[in-house]
XYZ file of C-alpha atoms in Angstrom:
326
model
C 43.975 1.759 31.112
C 42.822 -0.668 33.573
C 39.432 -1.609 31.747
C 41.366 -1.668 28.418
C 43.421 -4.163 29.691
C 40.642 -6.469 31.188
C 39.148 -6.399 27.328
C 41.717 -7.370 25.837
C 42.191 -10.437 28.077
C 38.850 -11.646 27.563
C 38.888 -11.121 23.528
C 42.125 -13.373 23.904
C 40.622 -15.980 26.357
C 37.606 -15.868 23.233
C 39.917 -16.154 20.403
C 42.369 -18.531 21.813
C 39.619 -21.222 22.277
C 37.968 -20.638 19.187
C 40.902 -20.661 16.599
C 41.803 -23.862 18.097
C 38.509 -25.297 17.654
C 38.356 -24.124 13.868
C 41.824 -24.761 13.097
C 41.810 -28.074 14.130
C 38.384 -28.489 11.759
C 40.361 -26.982 9.055
C 43.249 -29.555 8.765
C 40.521 -32.695 9.090
C 39.277 -34.283 6.482
C 35.798 -33.155 5.343
C 34.144 -36.080 6.624
C 35.931 -35.878 9.922
C 35.366 -32.745 10.218
C 31.446 -32.565 9.641
C 30.993 -35.627 12.012
C 32.944 -33.432 14.684
C 30.585 -31.076 14.096
C 27.729 -32.885 14.721
C 29.344 -34.615 18.041
C 30.093 -30.931 18.761
C 25.891 -30.008 17.872
C 24.699 -33.133 20.304
C 26.775 -31.973 22.865
C 25.634 -28.371 22.452
C 22.446 -29.786 22.709
C 22.906 -31.175 26.007
C 24.472 -28.247 27.966
C 23.018 -25.142 26.210
C 19.263 -24.999 27.708
C 18.964 -21.503 27.132
C 19.128 -22.040 23.285
C 16.848 -24.853 23.488
C 14.308 -22.520 25.335
C 14.381 -20.301 22.912
C 13.836 -22.789 20.057
C 10.686 -24.105 21.883
C 9.345 -21.147 21.972
C 9.533 -20.097 18.397
C 8.212 -22.911 17.428
C 5.271 -22.841 20.058
C 4.455 -18.950 18.665
C 5.101 -19.917 15.148
C 3.652 -23.420 14.650
C 1.523 -23.729 17.232
C 0.057 -27.063 15.962
C 3.133 -29.085 16.508
C 3.181 -31.099 19.634
C 6.383 -30.992 21.946
C 7.652 -34.065 20.083
C 7.582 -32.764 16.894
C 9.531 -29.464 18.394
C 12.022 -31.337 19.838
C 12.556 -33.049 16.679
C 12.965 -29.939 14.947
C 15.179 -27.871 17.247
C 17.389 -30.841 17.319
C 18.227 -30.525 13.707
C 18.583 -26.893 13.929
C 21.583 -27.687 16.518
C 22.866 -30.506 14.142
C 23.052 -27.591 11.587
C 24.603 -25.422 13.495
C 27.250 -28.229 13.767
C 27.157 -29.151 10.319
C 27.732 -24.840 9.671
C 30.859 -25.102 11.771
C 32.782 -27.805 10.117
C 31.631 -26.693 6.611
C 33.107 -23.173 7.271
C 36.235 -24.366 8.892
C 36.700 -26.543 5.233
C 37.131 -22.707 3.526
C 40.707 -22.760 2.619
C 40.503 -26.148 1.045
C 37.573 -25.202 -1.248
C 38.209 -25.177 -4.988
C 35.376 -24.924 -7.781
C 36.465 -28.531 -8.263
C 35.836 -30.070 -4.879
C 32.986 -27.658 -4.083
C 31.014 -29.071 -6.567
C 30.841 -32.152 -5.119
C 28.991 -30.721 -1.969
C 27.127 -27.865 -3.351
C 24.515 -27.720 -6.435
C 22.810 -24.969 -7.962
C 18.874 -25.345 -8.635
C 17.371 -22.226 -10.429
C 20.570 -20.642 -11.401
C 19.154 -19.123 -14.219
C 17.055 -16.849 -12.025
C 19.844 -15.073 -10.828
C 21.570 -14.957 -14.443
C 18.362 -13.417 -15.781
C 18.381 -10.610 -13.165
C 22.322 -10.305 -13.318
C 21.858 -9.501 -16.951
C 20.718 -6.534 -16.579
C 23.392 -4.828 -15.255
C 22.213 -2.939 -11.954
C 23.498 -5.583 -9.374
C 21.816 -7.770 -7.608
C 19.889 -7.674 -4.294
C 20.294 -10.897 -2.279
C 17.462 -11.598 -0.297
C 18.917 -14.663 2.144
C 18.481 -15.938 5.322
C 19.778 -18.310 8.320
C 18.985 -21.832 6.488
C 21.291 -24.438 7.264
C 24.978 -24.027 6.167
C 24.127 -20.285 5.498
C 27.726 -18.783 5.267
C 28.573 -21.531 2.502
C 25.705 -19.941 0.374
C 27.530 -16.715 -0.497
C 30.745 -18.524 -0.329
C 29.981 -21.145 -2.525
C 28.314 -18.304 -4.762
C 31.662 -16.617 -5.233
C 33.568 -19.695 -5.779
C 31.706 -20.487 -8.708
C 32.222 -17.081 -10.078
C 29.949 -14.882 -9.006
C 31.498 -12.705 -6.566
C 29.598 -10.419 -4.390
C 29.933 -8.683 -1.349
C 27.233 -8.936 1.976
C 26.092 -7.503 5.266
C 27.493 -7.784 8.593
C 27.374 -6.894 11.970
C 31.106 -7.284 13.267
C 31.788 -9.232 15.978
C 32.291 -7.712 19.186
C 35.535 -9.842 19.787
C 37.654 -7.813 16.901
C 40.056 -11.268 17.150
C 37.531 -13.488 16.409
C 36.107 -11.151 13.777
C 39.278 -10.949 11.853
C 39.324 -14.379 11.414
C 36.093 -15.021 10.430
C 36.537 -12.557 7.676
C 39.427 -14.094 6.794
C 37.824 -17.053 5.938
C 34.572 -15.403 4.511
C 36.740 -14.154 1.841
C 38.663 -16.829 0.542
C 36.281 -17.061 -2.227
C 37.095 -13.601 -3.483
C 33.731 -12.204 -1.577
C 34.028 -8.811 0.398
C 32.290 -8.086 3.604
C 30.136 -4.833 4.337
C 29.713 -3.615 7.868
C 26.336 -2.930 8.190
C 26.276 -0.017 10.280
C 28.046 1.668 7.419
C 27.224 0.323 4.093
C 25.157 3.191 1.937
C 28.249 3.802 -0.128
C 29.564 0.682 0.037
C 26.238 -0.979 -1.443
C 25.739 1.645 -3.644
C 29.237 1.513 -4.939
C 28.841 -2.389 -5.605
C 25.480 -1.947 -7.615
C 26.898 0.651 -9.647
C 29.482 -1.830 -11.142
C 26.435 -4.381 -11.274
C 27.551 -6.546 -8.636
C 25.692 -8.909 -6.240
C 25.018 -7.669 -2.453
C 23.693 -9.915 0.275
C 21.125 -9.344 3.125
C 20.620 -11.167 5.625
C 16.528 -10.064 6.311
C 15.516 -12.682 8.965
C 16.742 -11.075 12.225
C 15.528 -8.975 14.755
C 16.226 -5.926 14.603
C 15.467 -2.598 16.851
C 12.539 -0.102 15.993
C 14.664 2.751 14.990
C 16.304 0.366 12.153
C 13.289 -1.254 10.871
C 9.550 -1.815 10.650
C 7.128 -4.140 12.007
C 5.736 -6.772 9.759
C 4.344 -10.015 9.873
C 5.796 -13.199 10.853
C 4.093 -15.967 11.017
C 1.306 -13.870 12.412
C 3.341 -12.127 14.887
C 4.719 -8.566 14.502
C 8.202 -8.842 13.845
C 10.709 -6.225 13.931
C 12.558 -6.555 10.534
C 15.675 -4.411 8.988
C 14.261 -2.055 6.221
C 17.811 -1.913 4.108
C 16.968 -4.457 1.468
C 13.708 -2.450 0.683
C 15.241 1.188 0.894
C 18.213 -0.086 -2.057
C 15.901 -1.663 -3.805
C 13.065 1.417 -4.242
C 16.362 3.491 -4.776
C 18.710 2.114 -6.902
C 15.768 0.061 -8.990
C 18.206 -3.204 -8.616
C 16.510 -7.023 -8.849
C 15.502 -8.498 -5.812
C 16.530 -12.160 -5.999
C 16.054 -14.957 -3.192
C 18.606 -17.076 -2.532
C 18.974 -20.122 0.158
C 21.184 -22.881 0.601
C 19.717 -25.958 2.118
C 20.755 -29.214 2.785
C 19.110 -32.083 0.954
C 19.752 -35.152 3.064
C 18.885 -37.464 -0.329
C 21.932 -36.589 -2.095
C 23.693 -35.668 0.674
C 24.799 -32.111 -0.844
C 23.942 -28.671 -0.262
C 21.651 -26.913 -2.224
C 21.616 -23.288 -3.832
C 18.474 -22.567 -4.326
C 17.278 -19.046 -6.627
C 13.843 -18.259 -6.927
C 12.583 -15.858 -9.254
C 13.313 -11.954 -8.977
C 10.320 -10.557 -6.601
C 8.331 -7.636 -8.597
C 8.695 -4.568 -6.046
C 5.633 -2.599 -4.952
C 5.710 0.908 -6.047
C 3.013 3.326 -4.671
C 4.917 6.363 -4.939
C 4.567 6.679 -1.450
C 8.156 5.852 -0.483
C 7.583 5.098 3.290
C 4.462 2.734 2.441
C 6.497 1.394 -0.648
C 9.529 0.158 2.250
C 7.202 -1.125 4.632
C 5.055 -2.924 2.536
C 8.193 -4.519 0.487
C 9.498 -5.431 3.924
C 6.650 -7.363 4.890
C 6.963 -9.279 0.977
C 10.224 -9.724 2.070
C 9.766 -11.512 5.303
C 6.710 -13.160 3.558
C 9.585 -15.195 1.544
C 11.486 -16.168 4.543
C 7.998 -17.345 6.280
C 7.246 -19.541 3.285
C 10.838 -21.072 3.841
C 10.365 -21.631 6.905
C 7.213 -23.345 6.960
C 8.559 -25.400 3.521
C 11.857 -26.417 5.597
C 11.176 -25.389 9.184
C 14.290 -28.168 10.145
C 16.518 -25.561 8.396
C 15.798 -22.282 9.964
C 17.262 -20.869 12.811
C 15.121 -21.257 15.523
C 17.328 -20.263 18.493
C 17.372 -16.782 17.354
C 14.895 -14.453 19.399
C 12.977 -13.356 16.155
C 10.200 -11.585 18.069
C 12.336 -10.324 21.208
C 11.609 -6.556 19.765
C 8.203 -5.947 20.566
C 5.495 -2.812 19.913
C 5.322 -0.339 22.199
C 3.256 -1.783 24.817
C 3.397 -5.423 24.192
C 5.057 -8.152 26.806
C 8.217 -9.605 26.155
C 7.680 -12.837 24.162
C 10.555 -14.662 25.773
C 9.923 -13.984 29.583
C 9.370 -16.737 31.468
C 6.868 -18.641 29.510
C 5.969 -21.249 26.911
C 6.605 -24.479 27.320
C 10.166 -25.395 29.071
C 12.116 -27.807 26.488
C 12.582 -31.796 27.450
C 15.353 -32.186 29.687
C 18.213 -33.737 27.738
C 18.499 -36.133 30.046
C 15.622 -38.394 28.428
C 15.968 -36.837 24.970
C 16.693 -39.271 22.217
C 19.362 -37.405 20.549
C 19.838 -39.365 17.349
C 20.024 -36.966 15.323
C 19.059 -37.292 11.858
C 21.580 -36.141 9.204
């Protein structure tokens, strides 16, 4: 009973400030919400040394040719993206197709439409780029409602609040831990299903494949569903365009599947192919991927922890130039 009571208190202590921040941003005009989100990002860059260190370590591993000032510039922009993500997410209750079209524009929508026309559903390959929550939300609001896999948050109160916002465009969330039947049902009905495939996973839930020349444990779910159902896999990413001050929802052509007849090898090969798509986008848009995530945390047996007090320490925020470029 005491443990349960502590858990309830902890959930409330986390939920109340989260609710206050999110709802305060929701009632603001979008411009003010974005400016406030960016301010929060600037403060977070000062305060969150741990995430700064992870970002610098990831960039050191993935792009060793960059110098410290270049890594610092990218790390700052990652924080700025997180602030913009928070602001855009807070505005979901205010969005309609009419005003959303002033914020998000398509590039390559015909690639998605071509894949969807087959009637087998679409497996939507995506990752943590830019304001990624807006990616599925906008696609759904524009008439392409989809389901997408998520890991439920540890705090059920915050999880319920986030789910309410995510589903305002008619989309549905699927618990990634119980996803088989809901995904198969959606595909059978010709509906799209979104998969974030760029996060670290546990060895029993993924396979190791190359990511920036380093083994990264990667979920196999997308490859398994694609091979089992024949549904087309289409990459789609939300990218912030500073020039036009809009988010670009970009779809690439369908990815051909590797099919040799050996299911296990095919799962591994296609997972590697999907991971290469993430790497290519991360190289093309290095300031928009989520470098603060420990992508190489899970290591093959016998390999050392890549985040264990190694790498170049991040610069002190007291001397860092925080004029983050929007």
